[in-house]
Amino acid sequence: MTNDFSDLRILLIEDNPVDAKLHQRMLNRVFDAPIEIRRTMAKALDALATDQRPGLIVTDLDLPDSSGMATIEHLAQAAEMIPLVVLSGSEPAQADRLRAIDLGAQDVLAKQDLTPASLGAALQYAIKRKRLELEAKRLARTDALTSILNRRAIIEHLKTVITEHVESSVAVLFIDLDKFKLVNDIHGHAAGDRALIEAGHRIRQAAADAGAVAGRLSGDEFCVVATGHSRSRLHALAESLRRAIRRVSVPGSQKLVHLDGSIGIATGRWGTDAYQLLSDADSAMYAAKRNPGEHISEFDLDTSNQLATAQRTRAAIQHELDAGLPGMMLHYQPIIDTTTGTTIAHEALVRWNRGTRVAAAAEFVPILTEQGTIDILDRWVLRHACSVLRHARRQGGTRLHVNLAPSAFNQGPAFWEFIHDTLTGNRIQPGELVLELTEQTIVNDDPTIRASMASLRARGVQLATDDSGTGFSCLAHLSRLDLDWLTVDRKLVANADTDLIEIIATIAARLGYGVIAEGVETSDHVTMLTELGVAYQQGYHHGRPQAENPTSLTSNPPALPHQRSATTRAFRTHQA
């Protein structure tokens, strides 16, 4: 018989010297492999405890210090990864054979029936069956996409370490990939899957470097289980995980979508319920996600209270959706030309009247985005903004800036038909409506998005970046984009980042774009921006958002020389 197991080491456990010699000879005729003989269970367990573990165990069923099914149990527990074949002094009953296999043996053979050929065949089949069994177990514990532990396996691991670590703490780090939905929305699910695969590998490596174990729970949620880590080590591990996630490259995005992670940490000890610990870490993760800039959060009583509030908000927003958004309203904040003191436009900002108070967009838009229902709000806002423009036109007209979610560009023809019908039904004129889009959306090379942007501009709709400067890669693409406005992110204004603001203003001037600075709250901001050549400004210093009567909204929109004639010409062509 050919030997396909040249690197095999065999442990033969047999107390009868005659049988041991006979079985050794049979094995030598089948396998060209070293054979180690042990006569007792105790000696066999000693051999299994060394670094030179065998690749196959052949054992007599009855030994001086172990007999019957206990022999199989001892060896299966000590060597669960090694194929085990049992030799019996008599023909085993079918029930005993099945019982032995249930306990971990691959086969039970009667000694009197053995020949070199039959023993060799039985052992080779046993080895192959064990490999298939181990592979099946691995697949059952492995996430099909990322090849790291799946939800079931990581929770089993968590339960095990909670039971085993009586004196030390056990921590769960619950990870959610920030902006991952943007990857799917803009680049498609194939790119999203590739990003998840890389994220899984990087998270597993970062966890392993800290002596922790990682797994994927579902979607873009991952989990890391760490034992015996101090609070400072857990935070260091969380930061290491964030660095790993930020290194993930998003296929097709030219690094324009930057993933990050929101991480919740919960700690327990021996006796803690695994599912509760996981739930606490999940709650802490959501607390981190609700606080911009705080990517890492620990679970505590405040986190629990915040979770309860968030759950009530989710229920309320779902009721609002089901009712047709009756509590939604638009507030309008003026955009000022500081050289003349005149209002050049207004930004439409969505608010939610909850009865006892009016909620800002930051309270409910992330929930709608997460639930995949943000497109319903997009339609509502656009419909109402166009209606406002129609009424304001009777009093002299205005220009409205409206934000669109990135996912709007992936909603298909039905959404663009809705936009076309809304613009047409309200007789929107060139220059009246400005759609503010995220940098990731605008600089994307997806031909569908490009065509959608071109279609909007053909209808006379102007386009602006939302929060320019938050993604530095956008600046390198501005020269090839078809835009009208850049908006300077409020963070750059608050931090007085004059260098970057000046770069944005300079690029905009060369390309003929208008520039609007957001978050202008003090006279010092006004002075700084004016000196940098940014005259169009928006913020509390110039006026807070107000729920004004649409007919009172008037402004003097400035002409954009490089685009006014082109936009008008495109609009007239479309009308023809």
XYZ file of C-alpha atoms in Angstrom:
576
model
C 0.000 0.000 0.000
C 1.333 3.425 -0.887
C 2.127 5.775 1.911
C 0.436 9.199 1.635
C 1.360 10.116 5.218
C 5.148 10.402 5.134
C 5.287 12.997 7.932
C 3.079 10.973 10.292
C 4.052 10.157 13.884
C 2.143 7.303 15.531
C 1.409 6.724 19.204
C 0.632 3.027 19.863
C -0.867 2.316 23.312
C -0.781 -1.424 24.124
C 0.045 -3.169 27.391
C 0.407 -6.675 25.896
C 4.010 -7.005 24.597
C 3.051 -9.619 21.987
C 0.171 -7.516 20.607
C 2.348 -4.404 20.708
C 5.030 -6.102 18.635
C 2.494 -7.489 16.169
C 0.715 -4.170 15.686
C 4.020 -2.360 15.336
C 5.046 -4.680 12.503
C 1.726 -4.173 10.740
C 2.071 -0.416 11.063
C 5.626 -0.491 9.720
C 4.426 -2.346 6.628
C 1.842 0.373 5.970
C 3.456 3.604 7.194
C 7.029 4.732 6.928
C 6.645 6.630 10.173
C 8.148 6.658 13.674
C 6.077 4.683 16.189
C 6.127 5.462 19.910
C 4.787 2.683 22.199
C 3.222 3.331 25.606
C 1.777 0.631 27.870
C -0.465 2.666 30.187
C -2.871 5.576 29.967
C -0.706 7.654 32.275
C 2.351 7.193 30.039
C 0.283 7.935 26.945
C -1.008 11.191 28.433
C 2.580 12.156 29.275
C 3.518 11.605 25.627
C 0.615 13.780 24.499
C 1.720 16.585 26.804
C 5.042 17.066 24.965
C 5.738 19.293 21.969
C 6.241 16.201 19.754
C 2.587 15.285 19.499
C 1.622 12.337 17.259
C -0.519 12.584 14.159
C -2.338 9.308 14.877
C -3.252 7.371 18.033
C -3.871 3.615 17.972
C -4.917 2.270 21.363
C -6.027 -0.926 23.010
C -9.484 -0.511 24.542
C -8.464 -2.060 27.881
C -5.317 -0.813 29.616
C -3.976 -1.431 33.126
C -5.117 1.995 34.345
C -8.089 2.566 32.054
C -10.670 0.409 30.349
C -13.654 0.528 28.058
C -15.204 3.844 27.123
C -13.156 5.680 29.757
C -10.055 5.001 27.622
C -11.659 6.733 24.657
C -12.883 9.666 26.760
C -9.420 10.298 28.288
C -7.628 10.252 24.938
C -10.274 12.244 23.033
C -10.141 15.011 25.635
C -6.336 15.099 25.694
C -5.944 14.964 21.900
C -9.149 16.263 20.306
C -7.307 17.252 17.107
C -5.671 13.811 16.595
C -7.377 10.859 14.867
C -8.019 8.005 17.317
C -8.489 4.345 16.366
C -9.393 1.775 19.050
C -8.408 -1.915 19.007
C -10.717 -4.327 20.822
C -9.976 -7.880 21.960
C -13.398 -8.966 20.711
C -15.823 -7.971 17.977
C -17.490 -4.782 19.309
C -21.265 -4.584 19.367
C -22.783 -2.003 17.033
C -24.022 0.049 19.983
C -20.517 0.069 21.511
C -18.969 1.102 18.187
C -21.399 4.016 17.834
C -20.842 5.024 21.454
C -17.064 5.046 20.878
C -17.425 7.251 17.800
C -19.690 9.637 19.705
C -16.967 9.958 22.339
C -14.313 10.895 19.765
C -12.920 7.707 18.181
C -12.776 7.468 14.394
C -13.154 3.670 14.372
C -13.157 0.530 16.551
C -11.438 -2.595 15.099
C -11.403 -6.172 16.317
C -7.820 -7.411 16.838
C -8.498 -10.929 15.506
C -9.599 -9.528 12.136
C -6.568 -7.331 11.534
C -4.218 -7.726 8.602
C -1.642 -5.178 7.457
C -3.873 -4.238 4.543
C -7.084 -3.938 6.554
C -5.347 -2.029 9.358
C -3.650 0.318 6.901
C -6.902 1.036 5.044
C -8.821 1.586 8.274
C -6.183 3.991 9.618
C -5.952 5.991 6.417
C -9.726 6.326 6.297
C -9.691 7.377 9.962
C -7.103 10.075 9.283
C -9.087 11.442 6.354
C -12.351 11.369 8.333
C -10.699 13.287 11.156
C -9.429 15.911 8.735
C -12.909 16.300 7.271
C -14.387 16.492 10.759
C -11.926 19.191 11.798
C -12.555 21.119 8.591
C -16.320 20.924 9.156
C -15.862 22.209 12.696
C -13.603 24.995 11.436
C -16.150 26.045 8.833
C -18.911 25.970 11.438
C -16.873 28.383 13.564
C -15.607 30.572 10.725
C -17.254 33.584 9.156
C -17.790 32.724 5.491
C -16.749 36.169 4.216
C -13.828 37.241 6.420
C -12.526 33.808 7.560
C -12.306 34.962 11.183
C -14.438 33.536 13.997
C -18.159 33.875 13.391
C -20.784 35.082 15.859
C -21.428 31.651 17.347
C -17.738 30.889 17.823
C -16.784 34.215 19.418
C -19.710 33.976 21.844
C -18.692 30.399 22.725
C -15.161 31.677 23.328
C -16.531 34.467 25.529
C -18.532 31.972 27.592
C -15.448 29.785 27.998
C -13.102 32.529 29.173
C -15.713 33.874 31.622
C -15.913 30.390 33.158
C -12.161 29.789 33.190
C -10.902 33.168 34.432
C -11.987 33.177 38.053
C -9.515 35.799 39.274
C -9.111 38.069 36.243
C -11.480 40.295 34.300
C -12.959 39.579 30.880
C -13.629 42.434 28.468
C -15.621 42.714 25.254
C -14.791 45.374 22.692
C -17.754 45.839 20.345
C -16.690 47.403 17.023
C -18.846 49.053 14.379
C -17.287 50.332 11.144
C -18.071 54.023 10.713
C -19.042 55.113 7.180
C -19.267 51.522 5.954
C -22.791 52.056 4.657
C -21.311 54.828 2.513
C -19.029 52.253 0.870
C -21.997 50.103 -0.119
C -24.083 53.086 -1.189
C -21.402 54.671 -3.368
C -19.197 51.791 -4.530
C -21.544 48.815 -4.346
C -21.697 45.669 -2.228
C -18.773 43.938 -3.967
C -16.461 46.743 -2.817
C -18.093 46.576 0.606
C -17.360 42.861 0.878
C -13.702 43.389 -0.033
C -13.441 46.132 2.583
C -15.001 43.828 5.202
C -12.526 41.061 4.367
C -9.560 43.382 4.847
C -11.082 44.889 7.995
C -11.599 41.408 9.446
C -7.980 40.429 8.806
C -6.622 43.655 10.291
C -8.877 43.460 13.352
C -7.864 39.840 13.971
C -4.169 40.723 13.743
C -4.488 43.747 16.029
C -6.369 41.618 18.565
C -3.845 38.773 18.367
C -0.964 41.202 18.919
C -2.596 42.105 22.249
C -3.330 38.493 23.209
C -7.042 38.844 22.417
C -9.436 37.008 20.098
C -11.549 38.618 17.373
C -14.719 37.589 15.578
C -17.349 39.012 13.257
C -20.841 39.346 14.686
C -22.800 40.488 11.625
C -22.639 43.037 8.826
C -19.987 45.604 9.749
C -19.950 44.662 13.443
C -16.973 42.887 14.998
C -16.102 41.765 18.509
C -12.838 41.339 20.402
C -12.596 39.358 23.658
C -9.683 40.189 25.980
C -8.814 38.692 29.373
C -6.801 40.166 32.224
C -6.401 43.587 30.584
C -6.232 46.716 32.673
C -8.367 49.712 31.746
C -5.391 51.440 30.121
C -4.507 48.314 28.117
C -8.095 48.018 26.901
C -8.054 51.606 25.665
C -4.674 51.012 24.027
C -6.154 47.937 22.318
C -9.160 49.961 21.177
C -6.889 52.604 19.655
C -4.868 49.863 17.955
C -8.079 48.463 16.470
C -9.047 51.915 15.185
C -5.645 52.322 13.539
C -6.085 48.927 11.893
C -9.518 49.901 10.561
C -8.282 53.256 9.252
C -5.675 51.395 7.169
C -8.379 49.508 5.286
C -8.399 50.478 1.631
C -11.809 50.856 0.024
C -11.693 49.378 -3.505
C -12.534 51.886 -6.202
C -12.603 54.928 -3.924
C -9.035 56.196 -4.371
C -8.984 56.486 -0.546
C -11.875 58.956 -0.669
C -13.961 56.993 1.823
C -12.067 56.745 5.088
C -13.332 54.008 7.391
C -13.036 54.348 11.128
C -14.416 52.455 14.084
C -16.759 53.179 16.976
C -15.808 50.893 19.853
C -17.717 50.083 23.031
C -15.973 48.443 25.979
C -17.684 46.397 28.695
C -15.904 44.486 31.460
C -17.092 41.570 33.581
C -15.758 38.846 35.851
C -16.392 35.194 36.612
C -20.133 34.507 36.582
C -21.028 37.375 34.240
C -23.605 36.489 31.606
C -21.892 36.471 28.210
C -24.878 37.857 26.321
C -25.350 40.675 28.831
C -21.673 41.587 28.569
C -21.968 41.669 24.784
C -25.114 43.793 25.048
C -23.387 46.234 27.410
C -20.470 46.606 24.991
C -22.965 47.156 22.164
C -24.627 49.922 24.204
C -21.265 51.556 24.850
C -20.495 51.421 21.129
C -23.706 53.281 20.329
C -22.826 55.846 22.976
C -19.507 56.409 21.198
C -21.286 56.713 17.854
C -23.710 59.323 19.223
C -20.865 61.563 20.399
C -18.861 62.849 17.415
C -15.148 62.624 18.048
C -15.522 60.071 20.866
C -14.827 56.834 19.026
C -14.291 54.819 22.223
C -16.743 54.520 25.105
C -16.963 52.384 28.252
C -20.236 50.988 29.516
C -21.608 52.551 32.700
C -24.932 53.723 34.130
C -24.930 56.830 31.932
C -24.434 54.630 28.885
C -27.408 52.505 29.927
C -29.574 55.606 30.300
C -28.422 56.909 26.925
C -29.326 53.575 25.348
C -32.829 53.741 26.805
C -33.211 57.263 25.409
C -31.955 56.139 21.991
C -34.413 53.238 21.960
C -37.281 55.614 22.719
C -36.071 57.913 19.929
C -35.963 55.001 17.470
C -39.500 54.028 18.352
C -40.673 57.627 18.008
C -38.988 58.177 14.634
C -40.489 54.927 13.332
C -43.927 56.165 14.404
C -43.156 59.457 12.653
C -42.268 57.617 9.454
C -45.389 55.485 9.605
C -47.514 58.626 10.018
C -45.950 60.380 7.001
C -43.530 62.728 8.862
C -46.159 65.154 10.253
C -43.730 66.534 12.825
C -40.975 67.452 10.369
C -40.365 71.094 9.546
C -37.777 73.240 7.821
C -35.874 76.009 9.546
C -33.917 78.521 7.481
C -30.533 80.018 8.278
C -29.330 83.023 6.280
C -26.113 83.079 4.276
C -24.651 86.596 4.329
C -22.449 88.582 1.973
C -20.342 90.421 4.541
C -19.159 92.996 1.992
C -22.695 94.353 1.602
C -24.496 92.920 4.624
C -27.162 91.384 2.376
C -28.609 87.889 2.513
C -27.629 85.906 -0.578
C -29.367 82.623 0.283
C -30.796 80.452 3.022
C -29.957 76.919 4.045
C -32.953 74.679 4.702
C -32.315 72.698 7.887
C -34.702 69.913 8.853
C -36.109 69.858 12.374
C -38.476 67.489 14.184
C -41.253 68.851 16.377
C -41.591 66.254 19.123
C -44.348 68.102 20.921
C -42.421 69.216 23.986
C -39.376 70.369 22.042
C -37.888 70.711 18.564
C -35.093 68.227 17.790
C -32.123 69.093 15.584
C -31.146 66.855 12.670
C -28.211 65.318 14.571
C -30.706 63.613 16.888
C -32.598 61.646 14.259
C -30.787 61.717 10.890
C -28.139 59.156 12.032
C -30.953 56.801 13.049
C -32.677 57.135 9.684
C -29.345 56.611 7.922
C -28.607 53.507 9.963
C -32.098 52.118 9.314
C -31.822 52.776 5.578
C -34.867 55.097 5.578
C -33.022 58.389 5.062
C -34.310 58.510 1.461
C -37.842 59.082 2.799
C -36.636 62.198 4.608
C -34.631 63.295 1.547
C -37.800 63.261 -0.541
C -39.774 65.144 2.107
C -37.098 67.853 2.444
C -36.688 68.306 -1.293
C -40.428 68.456 -1.878
C -40.954 71.077 0.839
C -37.880 73.117 -0.144
C -39.111 73.379 -3.731
C -42.536 74.420 -2.469
C -40.889 77.151 -0.388
C -39.000 78.386 -3.445
C -42.243 78.609 -5.408
C -43.925 80.720 -2.706
C -40.837 82.861 -2.051
C -40.645 83.739 -5.734
C -43.815 85.854 -5.307
C -41.957 88.081 -2.854
C -38.817 88.480 -4.910
C -37.312 85.013 -4.670
C -34.460 83.383 -2.796
C -31.863 80.669 -3.180
C -32.120 77.603 -0.961
C -29.308 75.236 -0.024
C -30.518 71.686 0.715
C -28.489 68.690 1.903
C -28.833 65.279 0.257
C -27.662 62.014 1.821
C -24.942 60.129 -0.130
C -27.302 57.186 -0.600
C -29.599 59.382 -2.736
C -27.367 58.711 -5.733
C -27.879 54.971 -5.437
C -31.671 54.907 -5.272
C -32.079 54.291 -8.981
C -34.262 55.849 -11.678
C -37.305 56.262 -9.404
C -35.511 58.843 -7.263
C -34.381 60.857 -10.271
C -37.876 60.772 -11.693
C -39.084 62.125 -8.353
C -36.543 64.963 -8.498
C -37.498 65.762 -12.104
C -41.222 65.837 -11.230
C -40.598 67.966 -8.136
C -38.489 70.532 -10.009
C -40.949 70.681 -12.888
C -44.055 70.861 -10.687
C -42.641 73.821 -8.757
C -41.171 75.555 -11.832
C -37.727 75.744 -10.211
C -35.596 78.331 -12.015
C -31.833 78.169 -12.666
C -29.877 79.156 -9.566
C -32.770 78.850 -7.101
C -31.815 75.453 -5.681
C -28.366 74.386 -4.442
C -27.844 70.756 -3.422
C -25.055 70.218 -0.913
C -23.384 66.834 -1.326
C -20.687 65.141 0.723
C -17.131 65.159 -0.604
C -17.177 61.374 -0.926
C -20.192 61.599 -3.212
C -18.898 64.434 -5.348
C -15.398 63.130 -6.028
C -16.544 59.587 -6.746
C -15.780 58.352 -10.250
C -18.909 56.226 -10.522
C -20.410 56.959 -13.963
C -23.969 56.733 -12.585
C -23.228 59.433 -10.020
C -21.495 61.565 -12.647
C -24.521 61.283 -14.942
C -26.855 62.168 -12.075
C -24.836 65.274 -11.245
C -24.821 66.325 -14.902
C -28.581 65.838 -15.096
C -29.116 68.049 -12.058
C -26.952 70.828 -13.462
C -28.790 70.597 -16.798
C -31.964 71.414 -14.885
C -30.342 74.539 -13.451
C -29.665 73.024 -10.025
C -26.370 74.196 -8.521
C -24.075 71.820 -6.651
C -21.947 72.437 -3.569
C -19.619 70.439 -1.392
C -20.827 69.907 2.151
C -18.117 70.641 4.734
C -15.103 71.105 2.442
C -11.807 70.334 4.087
C -12.931 67.346 6.160
C -11.621 65.010 3.460
C -8.350 66.455 2.200
C -8.362 64.189 -0.836
C -11.279 66.176 -2.238
C -9.107 69.238 -2.795
C -6.998 67.346 -5.331
C -10.110 66.550 -7.383
C -11.778 69.964 -7.416
C -10.286 70.990 -10.755
C -12.163 68.234 -12.607
C -15.503 68.624 -10.842
C -18.531 70.472 -12.138
C -19.500 72.517 -9.055
C -20.792 75.936 -8.128
C -19.963 76.266 -4.435
C -17.552 75.065 -1.772
C -18.609 75.210 1.877
C -15.843 75.525 4.463
C -16.418 73.101 7.326
C -17.325 74.690 10.665
C -14.484 72.805 12.370
C -11.918 74.663 10.263
C -13.521 77.946 11.294
C -13.715 77.009 14.982
C -10.069 75.887 14.980
C -8.985 78.974 12.998
C -7.257 76.727 10.453
C -6.278 79.673 8.289
C -3.868 77.715 6.093
C -6.472 75.222 4.895
C -9.220 77.841 4.612
C -6.908 79.977 2.459
C -6.108 76.964 0.244
C -9.827 76.295 -0.268
C -10.505 79.963 -1.035
C -7.585 80.139 -3.470
C -8.608 76.995 -5.337
C -12.218 78.192 -5.493
C -11.155 81.595 -6.878
C -9.046 79.989 -9.602
C -11.864 77.652 -10.604
C -14.591 80.254 -10.339
C -16.469 78.584 -7.468
C -18.242 80.500 -4.734
C -17.090 79.878 -1.148
C -19.318 79.845 1.948
C -17.882 79.496 5.458
C -20.104 77.690 7.985
C -20.066 77.914 11.785
C -19.332 81.653 11.967
C -20.149 82.428 15.590
C -17.964 85.368 16.626
C -16.746 88.681 15.292
C -13.221 87.221 15.329
C -14.422 84.549 12.888
C -15.832 87.245 10.627
C -12.570 89.194 10.670
C -10.433 86.108 10.011
C -12.577 84.941 7.107
C -12.821 88.395 5.558
C -9.031 88.719 5.633
C -8.802 85.334 3.894
C -11.167 86.518 1.164
C -14.212 84.502 2.269
C -17.049 87.028 2.209
C -20.018 84.622 2.128
C -20.643 83.406 5.648
C -23.204 81.450 7.656
C -23.517 80.936 11.402
C -25.050 82.111 14.668
C -23.176 85.418 14.463
C -25.191 86.305 11.359
C -28.454 84.605 12.293
C -29.854 81.469 13.879
C -32.078 79.043 11.982
C -35.685 80.261 12.136
C -39.015 78.663 11.276
C -39.996 81.589 9.070
C -42.946 81.989 6.785
C -41.732 80.940 3.313
C -43.090 84.151 1.768
C -40.771 86.184 4.016
C -37.649 84.502 2.668
C -35.992 86.811 0.180
C -32.376 87.190 -0.818
C -30.100 88.598 -3.493
C -28.272 85.599 -4.937
C -24.907 86.545 -6.431
C -24.137 85.632 -10.010
C -21.340 83.168 -10.636
C -19.795 84.546 -13.850
C -18.151 81.305 -14.951
C -21.392 79.358 -14.709
C -24.357 81.706 -15.044
C -24.501 81.651 -18.823
C -23.624 77.956 -19.064
C -26.281 77.018 -16.543
C -28.915 79.107 -18.252
C -27.993 77.681 -21.643
C -28.195 74.118 -20.295
C -31.573 74.841 -18.739
C -32.942 76.315 -21.956
C -31.665 73.318 -23.913
C -33.405 71.005 -21.484
C -36.660 72.973 -21.745
C -36.518 72.830 -25.524
